[in-house]
Short mmCIF file of C-alpha atoms and ligand atoms in Angstrom, two decimals:
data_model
loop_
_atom_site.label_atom_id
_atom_site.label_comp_id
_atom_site.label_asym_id
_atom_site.label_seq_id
_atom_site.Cartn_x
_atom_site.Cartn_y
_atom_site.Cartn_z
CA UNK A 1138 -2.99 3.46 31.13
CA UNK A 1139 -2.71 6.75 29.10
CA UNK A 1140 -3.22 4.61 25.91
CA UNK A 1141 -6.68 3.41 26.85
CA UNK A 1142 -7.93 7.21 27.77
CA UNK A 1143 -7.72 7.96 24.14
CA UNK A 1144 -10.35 5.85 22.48
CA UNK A 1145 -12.93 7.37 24.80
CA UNK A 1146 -11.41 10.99 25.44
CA UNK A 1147 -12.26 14.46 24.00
CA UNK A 1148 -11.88 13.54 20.64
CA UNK A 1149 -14.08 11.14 20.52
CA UNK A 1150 -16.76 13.20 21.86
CA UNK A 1151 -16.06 16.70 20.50
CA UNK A 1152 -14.88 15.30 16.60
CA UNK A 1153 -16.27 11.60 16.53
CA UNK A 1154 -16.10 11.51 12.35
CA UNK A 1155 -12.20 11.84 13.06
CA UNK A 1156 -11.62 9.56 15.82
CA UNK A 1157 -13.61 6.95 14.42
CA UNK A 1158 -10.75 7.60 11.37
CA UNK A 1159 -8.18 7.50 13.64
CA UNK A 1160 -9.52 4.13 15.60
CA UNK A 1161 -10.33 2.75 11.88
CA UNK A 1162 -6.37 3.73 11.16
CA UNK A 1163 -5.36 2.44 14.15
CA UNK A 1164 -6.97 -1.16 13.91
CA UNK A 1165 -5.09 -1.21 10.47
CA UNK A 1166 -2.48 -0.97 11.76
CA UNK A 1167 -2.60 -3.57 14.08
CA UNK A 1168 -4.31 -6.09 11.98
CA UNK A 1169 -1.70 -5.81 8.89
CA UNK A 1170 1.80 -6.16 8.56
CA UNK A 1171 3.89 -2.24 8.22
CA UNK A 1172 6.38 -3.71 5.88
CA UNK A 1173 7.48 0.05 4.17
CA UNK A 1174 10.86 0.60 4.42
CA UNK A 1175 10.44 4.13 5.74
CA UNK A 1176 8.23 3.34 8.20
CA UNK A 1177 8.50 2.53 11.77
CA UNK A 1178 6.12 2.46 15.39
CA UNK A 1179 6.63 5.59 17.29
CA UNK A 1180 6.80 4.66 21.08
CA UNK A 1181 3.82 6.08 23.02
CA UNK A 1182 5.66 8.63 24.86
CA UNK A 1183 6.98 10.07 21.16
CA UNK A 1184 3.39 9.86 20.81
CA UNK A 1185 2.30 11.50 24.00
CA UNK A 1186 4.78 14.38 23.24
CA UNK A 1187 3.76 14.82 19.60
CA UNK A 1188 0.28 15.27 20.89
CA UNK A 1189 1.39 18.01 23.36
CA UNK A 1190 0.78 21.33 24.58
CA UNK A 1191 3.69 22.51 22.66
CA UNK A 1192 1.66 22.52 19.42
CA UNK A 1193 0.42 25.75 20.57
CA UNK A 1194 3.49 27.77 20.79
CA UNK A 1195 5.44 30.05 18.59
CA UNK A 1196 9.12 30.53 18.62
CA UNK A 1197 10.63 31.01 15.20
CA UNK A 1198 14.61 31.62 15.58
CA UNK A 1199 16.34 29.01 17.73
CA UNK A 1200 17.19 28.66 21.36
CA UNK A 1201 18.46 32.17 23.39
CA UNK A 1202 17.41 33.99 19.99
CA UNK A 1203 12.99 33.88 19.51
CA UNK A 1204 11.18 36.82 17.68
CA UNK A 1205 8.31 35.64 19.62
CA UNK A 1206 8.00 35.63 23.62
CA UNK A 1207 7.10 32.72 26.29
CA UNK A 1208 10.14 30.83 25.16
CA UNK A 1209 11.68 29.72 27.71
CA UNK A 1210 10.34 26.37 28.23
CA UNK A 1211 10.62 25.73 24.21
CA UNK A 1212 14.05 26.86 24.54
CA UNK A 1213 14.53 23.96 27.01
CA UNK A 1214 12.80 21.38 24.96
CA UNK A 1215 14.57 22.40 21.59
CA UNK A 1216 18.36 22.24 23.46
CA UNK A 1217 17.29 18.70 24.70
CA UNK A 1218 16.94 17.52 21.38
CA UNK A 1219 19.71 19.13 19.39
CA UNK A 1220 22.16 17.94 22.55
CA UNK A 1221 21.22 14.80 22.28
CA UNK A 1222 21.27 14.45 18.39
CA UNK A 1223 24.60 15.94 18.83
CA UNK A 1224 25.44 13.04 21.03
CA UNK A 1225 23.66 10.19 19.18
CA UNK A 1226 25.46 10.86 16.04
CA UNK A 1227 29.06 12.49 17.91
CA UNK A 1228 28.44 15.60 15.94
CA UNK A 1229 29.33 19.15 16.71
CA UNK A 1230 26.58 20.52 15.82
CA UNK A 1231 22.71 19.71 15.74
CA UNK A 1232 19.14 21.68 13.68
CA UNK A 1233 16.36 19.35 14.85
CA UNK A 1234 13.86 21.43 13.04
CA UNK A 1235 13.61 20.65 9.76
CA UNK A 1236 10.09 19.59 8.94
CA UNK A 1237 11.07 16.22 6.86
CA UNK A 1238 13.72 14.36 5.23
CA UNK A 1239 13.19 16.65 2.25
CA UNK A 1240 13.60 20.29 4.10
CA UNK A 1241 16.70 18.76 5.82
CA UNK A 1242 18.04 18.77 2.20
CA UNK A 1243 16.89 21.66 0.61
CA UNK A 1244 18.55 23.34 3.77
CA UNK A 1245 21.30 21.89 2.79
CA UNK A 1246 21.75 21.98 -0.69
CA UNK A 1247 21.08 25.74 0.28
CA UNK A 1248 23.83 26.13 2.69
CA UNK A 1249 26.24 24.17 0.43
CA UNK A 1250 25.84 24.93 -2.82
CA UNK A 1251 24.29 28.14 -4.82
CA UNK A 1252 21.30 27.69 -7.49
CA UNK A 1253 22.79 26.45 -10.57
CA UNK A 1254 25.69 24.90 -9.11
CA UNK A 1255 26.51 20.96 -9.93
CA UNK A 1256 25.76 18.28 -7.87
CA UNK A 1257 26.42 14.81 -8.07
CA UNK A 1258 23.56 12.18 -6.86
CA UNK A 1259 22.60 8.32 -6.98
CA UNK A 1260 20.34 8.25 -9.84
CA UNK A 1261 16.50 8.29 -8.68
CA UNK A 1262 15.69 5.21 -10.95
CA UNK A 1263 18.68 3.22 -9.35
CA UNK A 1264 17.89 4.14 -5.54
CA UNK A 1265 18.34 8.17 -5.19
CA UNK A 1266 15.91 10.37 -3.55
CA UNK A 1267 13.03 12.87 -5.32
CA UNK A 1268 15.53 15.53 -3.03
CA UNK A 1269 18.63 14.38 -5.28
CA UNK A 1270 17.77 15.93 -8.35
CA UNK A 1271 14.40 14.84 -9.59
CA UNK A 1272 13.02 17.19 -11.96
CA UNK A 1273 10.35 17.74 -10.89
CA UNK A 1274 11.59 18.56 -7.40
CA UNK A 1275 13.18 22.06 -6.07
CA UNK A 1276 16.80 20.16 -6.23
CA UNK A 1277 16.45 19.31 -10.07
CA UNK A 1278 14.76 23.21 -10.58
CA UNK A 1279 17.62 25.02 -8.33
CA UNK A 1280 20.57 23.04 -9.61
CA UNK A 1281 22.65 21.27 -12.05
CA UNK A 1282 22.17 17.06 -11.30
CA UNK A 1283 24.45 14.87 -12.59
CA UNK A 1284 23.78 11.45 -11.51
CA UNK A 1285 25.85 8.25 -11.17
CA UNK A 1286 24.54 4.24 -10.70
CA UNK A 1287 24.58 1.24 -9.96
CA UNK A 1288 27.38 -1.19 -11.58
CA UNK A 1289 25.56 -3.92 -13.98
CA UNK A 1290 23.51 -6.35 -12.29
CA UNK A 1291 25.09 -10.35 -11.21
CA UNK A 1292 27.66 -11.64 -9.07
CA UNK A 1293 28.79 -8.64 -6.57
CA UNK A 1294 26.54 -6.20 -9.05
CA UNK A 1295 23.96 -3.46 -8.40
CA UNK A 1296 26.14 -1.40 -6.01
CA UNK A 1297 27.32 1.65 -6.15
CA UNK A 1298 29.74 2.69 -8.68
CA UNK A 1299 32.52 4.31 -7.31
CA UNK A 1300 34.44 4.45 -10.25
CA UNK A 1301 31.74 6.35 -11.70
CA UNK A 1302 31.58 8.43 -9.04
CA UNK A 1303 35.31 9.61 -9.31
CA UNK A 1304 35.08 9.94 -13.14
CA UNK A 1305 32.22 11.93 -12.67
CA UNK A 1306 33.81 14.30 -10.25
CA UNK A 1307 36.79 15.02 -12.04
CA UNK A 1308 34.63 15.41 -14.96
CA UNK A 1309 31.98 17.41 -13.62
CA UNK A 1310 33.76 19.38 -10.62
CA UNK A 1311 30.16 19.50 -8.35
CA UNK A 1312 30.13 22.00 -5.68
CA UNK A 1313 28.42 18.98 -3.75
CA UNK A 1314 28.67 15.26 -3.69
CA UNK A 1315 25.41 13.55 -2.05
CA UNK A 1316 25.23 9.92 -0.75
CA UNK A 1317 22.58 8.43 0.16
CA UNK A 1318 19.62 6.60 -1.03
CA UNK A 1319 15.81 5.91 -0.57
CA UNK A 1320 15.94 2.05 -2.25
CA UNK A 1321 19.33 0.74 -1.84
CA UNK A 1322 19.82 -2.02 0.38
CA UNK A 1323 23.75 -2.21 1.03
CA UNK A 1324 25.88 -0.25 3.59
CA UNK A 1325 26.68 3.32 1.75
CA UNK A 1326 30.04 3.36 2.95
CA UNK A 1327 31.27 7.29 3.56
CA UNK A 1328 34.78 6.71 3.47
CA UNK A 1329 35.60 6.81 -0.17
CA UNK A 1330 32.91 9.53 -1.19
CA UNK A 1331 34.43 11.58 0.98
CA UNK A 1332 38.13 11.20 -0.76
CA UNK A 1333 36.70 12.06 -4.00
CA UNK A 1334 34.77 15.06 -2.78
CA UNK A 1335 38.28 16.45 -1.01
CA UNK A 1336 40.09 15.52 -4.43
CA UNK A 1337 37.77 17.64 -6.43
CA UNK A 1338 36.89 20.44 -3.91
CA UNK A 1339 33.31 19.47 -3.31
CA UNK A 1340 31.34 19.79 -0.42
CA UNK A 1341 30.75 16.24 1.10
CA UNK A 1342 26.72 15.52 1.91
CA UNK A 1343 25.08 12.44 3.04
CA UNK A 1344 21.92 11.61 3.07
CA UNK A 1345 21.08 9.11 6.11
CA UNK A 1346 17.19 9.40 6.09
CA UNK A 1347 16.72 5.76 5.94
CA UNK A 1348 19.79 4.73 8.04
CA UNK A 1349 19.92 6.49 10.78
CA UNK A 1350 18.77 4.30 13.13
CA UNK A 1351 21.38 1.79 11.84
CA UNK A 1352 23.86 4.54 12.15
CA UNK A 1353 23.09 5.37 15.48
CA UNK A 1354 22.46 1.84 17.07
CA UNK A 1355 26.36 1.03 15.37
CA UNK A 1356 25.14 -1.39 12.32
CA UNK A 1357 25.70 1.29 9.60
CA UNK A 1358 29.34 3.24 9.25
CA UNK A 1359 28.79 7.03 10.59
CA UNK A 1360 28.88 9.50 8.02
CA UNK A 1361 29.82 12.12 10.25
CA UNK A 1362 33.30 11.95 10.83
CA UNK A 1363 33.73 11.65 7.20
CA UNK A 1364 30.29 14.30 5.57
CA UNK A 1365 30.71 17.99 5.68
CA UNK A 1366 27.27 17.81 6.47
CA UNK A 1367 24.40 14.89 7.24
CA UNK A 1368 20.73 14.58 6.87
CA UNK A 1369 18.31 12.30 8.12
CA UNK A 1370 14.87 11.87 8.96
CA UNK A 1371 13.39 10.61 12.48
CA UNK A 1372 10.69 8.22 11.91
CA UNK A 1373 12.03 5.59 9.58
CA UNK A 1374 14.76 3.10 11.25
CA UNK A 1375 15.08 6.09 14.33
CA UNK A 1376 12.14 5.49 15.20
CA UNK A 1377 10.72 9.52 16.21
CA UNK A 1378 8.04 11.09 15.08
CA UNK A 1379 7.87 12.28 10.92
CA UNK A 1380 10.46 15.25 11.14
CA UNK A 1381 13.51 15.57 9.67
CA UNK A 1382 17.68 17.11 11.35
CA UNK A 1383 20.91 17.68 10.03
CA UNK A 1384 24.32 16.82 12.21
CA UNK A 1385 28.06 18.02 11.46
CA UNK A 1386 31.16 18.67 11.97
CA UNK A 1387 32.24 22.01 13.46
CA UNK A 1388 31.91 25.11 10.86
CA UNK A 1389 29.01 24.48 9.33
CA UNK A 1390 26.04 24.74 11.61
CA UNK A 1391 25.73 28.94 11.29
CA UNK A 1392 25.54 28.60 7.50
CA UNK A 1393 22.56 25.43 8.09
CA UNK A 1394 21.01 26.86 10.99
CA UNK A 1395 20.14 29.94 8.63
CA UNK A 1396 19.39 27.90 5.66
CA UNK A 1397 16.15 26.11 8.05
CA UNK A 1398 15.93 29.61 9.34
CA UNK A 1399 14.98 31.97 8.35
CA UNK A 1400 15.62 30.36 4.33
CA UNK A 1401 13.02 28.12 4.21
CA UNK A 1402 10.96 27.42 7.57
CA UNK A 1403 9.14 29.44 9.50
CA UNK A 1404 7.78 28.64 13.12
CA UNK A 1405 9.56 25.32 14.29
CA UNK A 1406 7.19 22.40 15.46
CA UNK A 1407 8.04 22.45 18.95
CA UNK A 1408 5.72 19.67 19.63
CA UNK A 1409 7.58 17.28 17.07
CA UNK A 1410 10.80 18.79 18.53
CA UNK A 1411 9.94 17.40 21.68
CA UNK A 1412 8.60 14.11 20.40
CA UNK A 1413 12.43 13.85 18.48
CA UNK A 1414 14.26 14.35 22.14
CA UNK A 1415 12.06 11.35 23.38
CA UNK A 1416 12.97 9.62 20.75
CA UNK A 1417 16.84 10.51 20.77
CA UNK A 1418 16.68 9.74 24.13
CA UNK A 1419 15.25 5.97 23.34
CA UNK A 1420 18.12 5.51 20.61
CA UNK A 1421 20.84 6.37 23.12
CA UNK A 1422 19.38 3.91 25.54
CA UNK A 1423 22.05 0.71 25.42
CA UNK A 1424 18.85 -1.81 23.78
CA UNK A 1425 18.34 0.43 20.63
CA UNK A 1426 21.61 -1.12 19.36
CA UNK A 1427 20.23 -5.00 19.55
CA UNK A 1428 16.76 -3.52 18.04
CA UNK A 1429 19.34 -1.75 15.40
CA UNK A 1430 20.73 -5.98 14.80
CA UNK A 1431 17.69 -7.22 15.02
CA UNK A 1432 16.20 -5.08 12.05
CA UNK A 1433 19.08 -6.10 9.98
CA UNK A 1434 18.78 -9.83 11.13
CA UNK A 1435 15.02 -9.69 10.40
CA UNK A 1436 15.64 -8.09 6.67
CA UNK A 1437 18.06 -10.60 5.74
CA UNK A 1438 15.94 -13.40 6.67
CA UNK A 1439 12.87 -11.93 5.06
CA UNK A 1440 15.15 -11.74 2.25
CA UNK A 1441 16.16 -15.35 2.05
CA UNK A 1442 12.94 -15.81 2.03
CA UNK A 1443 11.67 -14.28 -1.01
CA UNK A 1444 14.52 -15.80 -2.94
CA UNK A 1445 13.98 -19.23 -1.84
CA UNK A 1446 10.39 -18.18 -3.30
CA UNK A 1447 12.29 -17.51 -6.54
CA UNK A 1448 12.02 -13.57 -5.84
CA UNK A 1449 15.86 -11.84 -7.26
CA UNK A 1450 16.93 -9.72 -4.70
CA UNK A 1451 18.67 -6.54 -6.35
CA UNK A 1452 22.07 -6.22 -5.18
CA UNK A 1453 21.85 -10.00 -4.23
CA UNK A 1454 20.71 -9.35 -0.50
CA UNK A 1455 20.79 -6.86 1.96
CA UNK A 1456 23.13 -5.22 4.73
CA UNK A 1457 20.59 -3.16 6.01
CA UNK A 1458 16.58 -2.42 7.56
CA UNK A 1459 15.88 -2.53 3.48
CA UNK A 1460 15.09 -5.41 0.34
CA UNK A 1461 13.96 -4.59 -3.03
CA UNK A 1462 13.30 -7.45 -5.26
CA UNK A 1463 12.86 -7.73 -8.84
CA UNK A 1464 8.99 -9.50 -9.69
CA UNK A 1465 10.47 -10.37 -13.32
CA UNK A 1466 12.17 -13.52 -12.03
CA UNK A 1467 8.74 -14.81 -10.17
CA UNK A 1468 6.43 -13.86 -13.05
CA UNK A 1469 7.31 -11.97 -15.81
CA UNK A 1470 3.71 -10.25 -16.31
CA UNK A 1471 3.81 -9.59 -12.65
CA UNK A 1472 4.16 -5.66 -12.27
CA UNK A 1473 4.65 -3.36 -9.19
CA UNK A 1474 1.62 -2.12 -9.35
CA UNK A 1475 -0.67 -5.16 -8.97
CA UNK A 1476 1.94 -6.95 -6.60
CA UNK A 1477 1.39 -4.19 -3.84
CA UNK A 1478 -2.54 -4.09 -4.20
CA UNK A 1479 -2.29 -7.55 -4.38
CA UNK A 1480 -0.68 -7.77 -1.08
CA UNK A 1481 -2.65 -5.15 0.73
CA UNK A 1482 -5.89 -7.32 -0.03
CA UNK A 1483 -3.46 -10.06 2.06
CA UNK A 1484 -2.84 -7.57 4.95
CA UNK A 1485 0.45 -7.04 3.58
CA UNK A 1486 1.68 -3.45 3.19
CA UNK A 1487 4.52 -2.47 0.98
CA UNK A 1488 5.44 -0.60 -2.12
CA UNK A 1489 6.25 -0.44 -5.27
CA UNK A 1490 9.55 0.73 -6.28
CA UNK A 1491 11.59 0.77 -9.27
CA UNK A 1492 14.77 -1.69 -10.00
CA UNK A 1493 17.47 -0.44 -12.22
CA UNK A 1494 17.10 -0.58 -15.59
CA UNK A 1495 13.45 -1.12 -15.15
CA UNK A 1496 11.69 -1.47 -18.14
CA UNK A 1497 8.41 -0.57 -17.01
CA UNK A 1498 7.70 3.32 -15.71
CA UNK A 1499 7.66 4.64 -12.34
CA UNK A 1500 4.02 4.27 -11.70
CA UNK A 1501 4.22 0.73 -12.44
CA UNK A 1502 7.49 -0.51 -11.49
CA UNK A 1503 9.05 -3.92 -11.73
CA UNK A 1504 9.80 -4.34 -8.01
CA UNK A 1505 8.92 -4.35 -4.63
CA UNK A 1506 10.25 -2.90 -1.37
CA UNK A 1507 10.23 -4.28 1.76
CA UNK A 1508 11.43 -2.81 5.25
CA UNK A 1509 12.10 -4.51 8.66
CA UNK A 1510 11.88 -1.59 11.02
CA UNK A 1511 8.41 -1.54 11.75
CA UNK A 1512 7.65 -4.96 12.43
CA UNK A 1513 10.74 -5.54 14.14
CA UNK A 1514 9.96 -2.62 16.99
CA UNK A 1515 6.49 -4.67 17.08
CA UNK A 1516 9.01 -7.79 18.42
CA UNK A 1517 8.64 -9.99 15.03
CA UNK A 1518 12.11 -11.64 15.04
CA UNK A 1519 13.46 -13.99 12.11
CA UNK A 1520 11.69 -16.83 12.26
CA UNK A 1521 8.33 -14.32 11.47
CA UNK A 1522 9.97 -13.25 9.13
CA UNK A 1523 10.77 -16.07 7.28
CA UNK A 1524 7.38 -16.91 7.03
CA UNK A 1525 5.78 -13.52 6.15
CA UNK A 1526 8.35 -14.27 2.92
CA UNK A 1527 5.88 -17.27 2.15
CA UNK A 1528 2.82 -15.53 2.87
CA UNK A 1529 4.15 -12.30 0.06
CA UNK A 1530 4.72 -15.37 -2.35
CA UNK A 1531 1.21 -17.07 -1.73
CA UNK A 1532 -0.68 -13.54 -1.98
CA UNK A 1533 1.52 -13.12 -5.01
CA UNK A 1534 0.70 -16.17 -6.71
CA UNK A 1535 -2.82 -15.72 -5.64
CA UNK A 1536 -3.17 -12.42 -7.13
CA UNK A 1537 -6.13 -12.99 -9.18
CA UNK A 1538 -8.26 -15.04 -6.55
CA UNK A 1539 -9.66 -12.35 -4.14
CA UNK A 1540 -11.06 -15.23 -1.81
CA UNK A 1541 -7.79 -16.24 -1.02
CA UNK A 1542 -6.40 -13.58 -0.65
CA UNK A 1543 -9.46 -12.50 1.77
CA UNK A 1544 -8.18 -15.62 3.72
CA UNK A 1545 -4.36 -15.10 3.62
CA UNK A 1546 -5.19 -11.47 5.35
CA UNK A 1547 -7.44 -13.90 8.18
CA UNK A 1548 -4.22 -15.66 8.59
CA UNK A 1549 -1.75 -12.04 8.51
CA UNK A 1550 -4.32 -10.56 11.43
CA UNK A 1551 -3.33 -13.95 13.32
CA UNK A 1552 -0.06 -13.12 13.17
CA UNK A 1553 -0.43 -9.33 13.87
CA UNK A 1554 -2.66 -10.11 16.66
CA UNK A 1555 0.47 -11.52 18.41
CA UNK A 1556 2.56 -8.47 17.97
CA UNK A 1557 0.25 -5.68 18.68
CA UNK A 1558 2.38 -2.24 18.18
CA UNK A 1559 3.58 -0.46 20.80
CA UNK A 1560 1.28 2.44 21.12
CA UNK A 1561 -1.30 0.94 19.07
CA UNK A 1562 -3.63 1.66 21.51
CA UNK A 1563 -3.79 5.68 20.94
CA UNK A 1564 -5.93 7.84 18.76
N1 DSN B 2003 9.32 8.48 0.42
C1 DSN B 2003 10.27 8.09 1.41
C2 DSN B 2003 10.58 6.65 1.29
O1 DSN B 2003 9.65 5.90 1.30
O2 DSN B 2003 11.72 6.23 1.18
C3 DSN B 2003 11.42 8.93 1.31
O3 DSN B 2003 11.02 10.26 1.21
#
């Protein structure tokens, strides 16, 4: 099997400081639980094509229009993948070569919107994106952020406030609305952004890094019919390799296409290209919809399992892949920062993330977030995850007490050991 040629190919004899990296990576891998939200197992063939000859080729412009020669096959590749993004998400148009999540924005904040314009974002401390206005990012340097948040945490709380949305709007008159988030864990419905962008004459865009594999296997509402313009990244819930696209309605794919091109990328990587049609292709295979379920099935359980461990759940639960809980209601000295090492001595690995209003600063954090894509494509269904909620609490509770934790990671291998990751196996 191709996977087994790797541990013992030409890496291995020509670099063997890196492979033995790479094999040390990989048996991490397999031996913990992949329990970021972003994350997910690429399939070996995405792996097989993001290892390909095509990492060798040039071809900035797009297909039927290179500055560079030998072409033809990338052309191929590169109309594979934007026809079949174009199909996954019933789009008009397809660019499958922005580099990340965060060059499929700055593309198109660039195409949408001119430097100093206003846009309006989630807040970053209440679930937005570095790409929606941080200031320390390009977005909060090139233009004018004004954010809105969550509504006031109990009963039906923590979501998004639309009301504060529309006020904004009229107040503020952006030149783009963005929806989206990187640690919210309800459906981001498009529908009514996309009234009060048409009310106020903003340009509609939404952010679907983290959803798009919800969006695509049917779990999560569509943005496109309603976005002037959608983002999204290929390796979290879609499952590709790291890369970044943006899908759309007719009219806007000349202005994007030049904001990638020539406005902020140069050469394409054909290679990861490639790697996103194998993976396109997977999510419009008839299964990817039950894996799509079976994510959100697996993140609800994991999250009635932290609360029954006395874990808050922001937002109460969770509709999607994604569950951030609040460590002040388990221990109120317990912060962010120690929880996650805490749980990476257990074989657990997770992050840190901030809850709104948290008290404590972003380095810290008062909360932790969990994903269910990865462990889900490894085959983990509910009833693992159930239990991987106990096994957070006890490495939790056992924070100080390295020996046990030592042992709770014995036990966290066991369980890995019966869900080894597809293409685990590789370099
Ligand atoms: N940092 C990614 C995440 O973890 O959500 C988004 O860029």
């Amino acid at each position: 099997m191709t996977e087994q040629r790797w541990p013992d190919g030409p890496l291995r004899r020509e670099d063997p400081e890196v492979a033995s990296l790479l094999a040390e990576e990989r048996a991490r891998q397999r031996r913990t639980l992949q329990l970021i939200a972003s994350e997910n197992f690429a399939s070996p063939a995405v792996l097989e094509a993001t290892g390909s000859v095509l990492t060798n080729k040039y071809a900035e412009g797009y297909p039927g229009r290179r500055y560079y020669g030998g072409n033809a096959v990338v052309d191929r590749v590169e109309e594979v993948a934007r026809a079949r993004a174009r199909r996954l998400f019933g789009a008009d148009w397809a660019n499958v070569q922005p580099h990340s999540g965060s060059n499929a924005n700055a593309a198109a904040l660039l195409a949408l919107a001119k430097p100093g314009d206003t846009v309006l974002a989630l807040r970053l401390d209440q679930g937005g994106h570095l790409t929606h206005g941080s200031p320390v990012n390009f977005s909060g340097r090139l233009f004018r952020f004004v954010h809105y948040g969550l509504t006031p945490a109990g009963d039906g709380g923590e979501r998004i406030d639309l009301d504060a949305v529309a006020d904004l709007a009229r107040r503020e008159r952006p030149a783009v609305v963005i929806a989206g988030a990187t640690a919210y864990p309800r459906v981001i419905d498009p529908a009514p952004f996309a009234a009060i962008a048409e009310e106020v004459g903003a340009r509609f865009l939404f952010d679907a890094a983290h959803v798009a594999g919800l969006v695509v296997g049917g779990i999560h509402p569509n943005p496109v019919p309603y976005a002037d313009v959608v983002t999204f990244t290929t390796h979290k819930t879609l499952r590709g390799p790291r890369g970044g696209g943006v899908v759309g309605r007719a009219g806007l794919g000349e202005a994007i296409d030049r904001a990638v091109f020539p406005g902020l990328q140069g050469g394409p990587l054909e290679h990861v290209v490639a790697a996103k049609a194998v993976a396109f292709g997977e999510a419009l295979r008839p299964d990817f919809s039950g894996y799509a379920a079976q994510v959100v099935a697996n993140a609800r359980a994991l999250a009635g399992a932290l609360a029954e461990e006395g874990l808050r759940l922001v937002s109460g639960g969770t509709d999607t892949h994604l569950v951030l809980v609040d460590l002040r209601s388990f221990d109120p000295d317990l912060d962010g920062r120690v929880a996650q090492t805490a749980l990476e001595r257990a074989g657990i690995v997770a992050n840190r993330n901030a809850i709104p209003a948290d008290p404590r600063p972003p380095f810290v954090t008062s909360g932790l977030r969990f994903g269910s894509a990865a462990e889900t494509t490894a085959g983990m269904g509910e009833e693992e995850m159930g239990a991987i909620g106990g096994l957070i609490a006890r490495a939790l509770r056992a924070r100080e007490d390295g020996r046990a934790l030592d042992a709770l990671a014995g036990e966290v291998g066991q369980l890995c050991e019966k869900f080894p990751p597809p293409g685990a196996g590789r370099g």
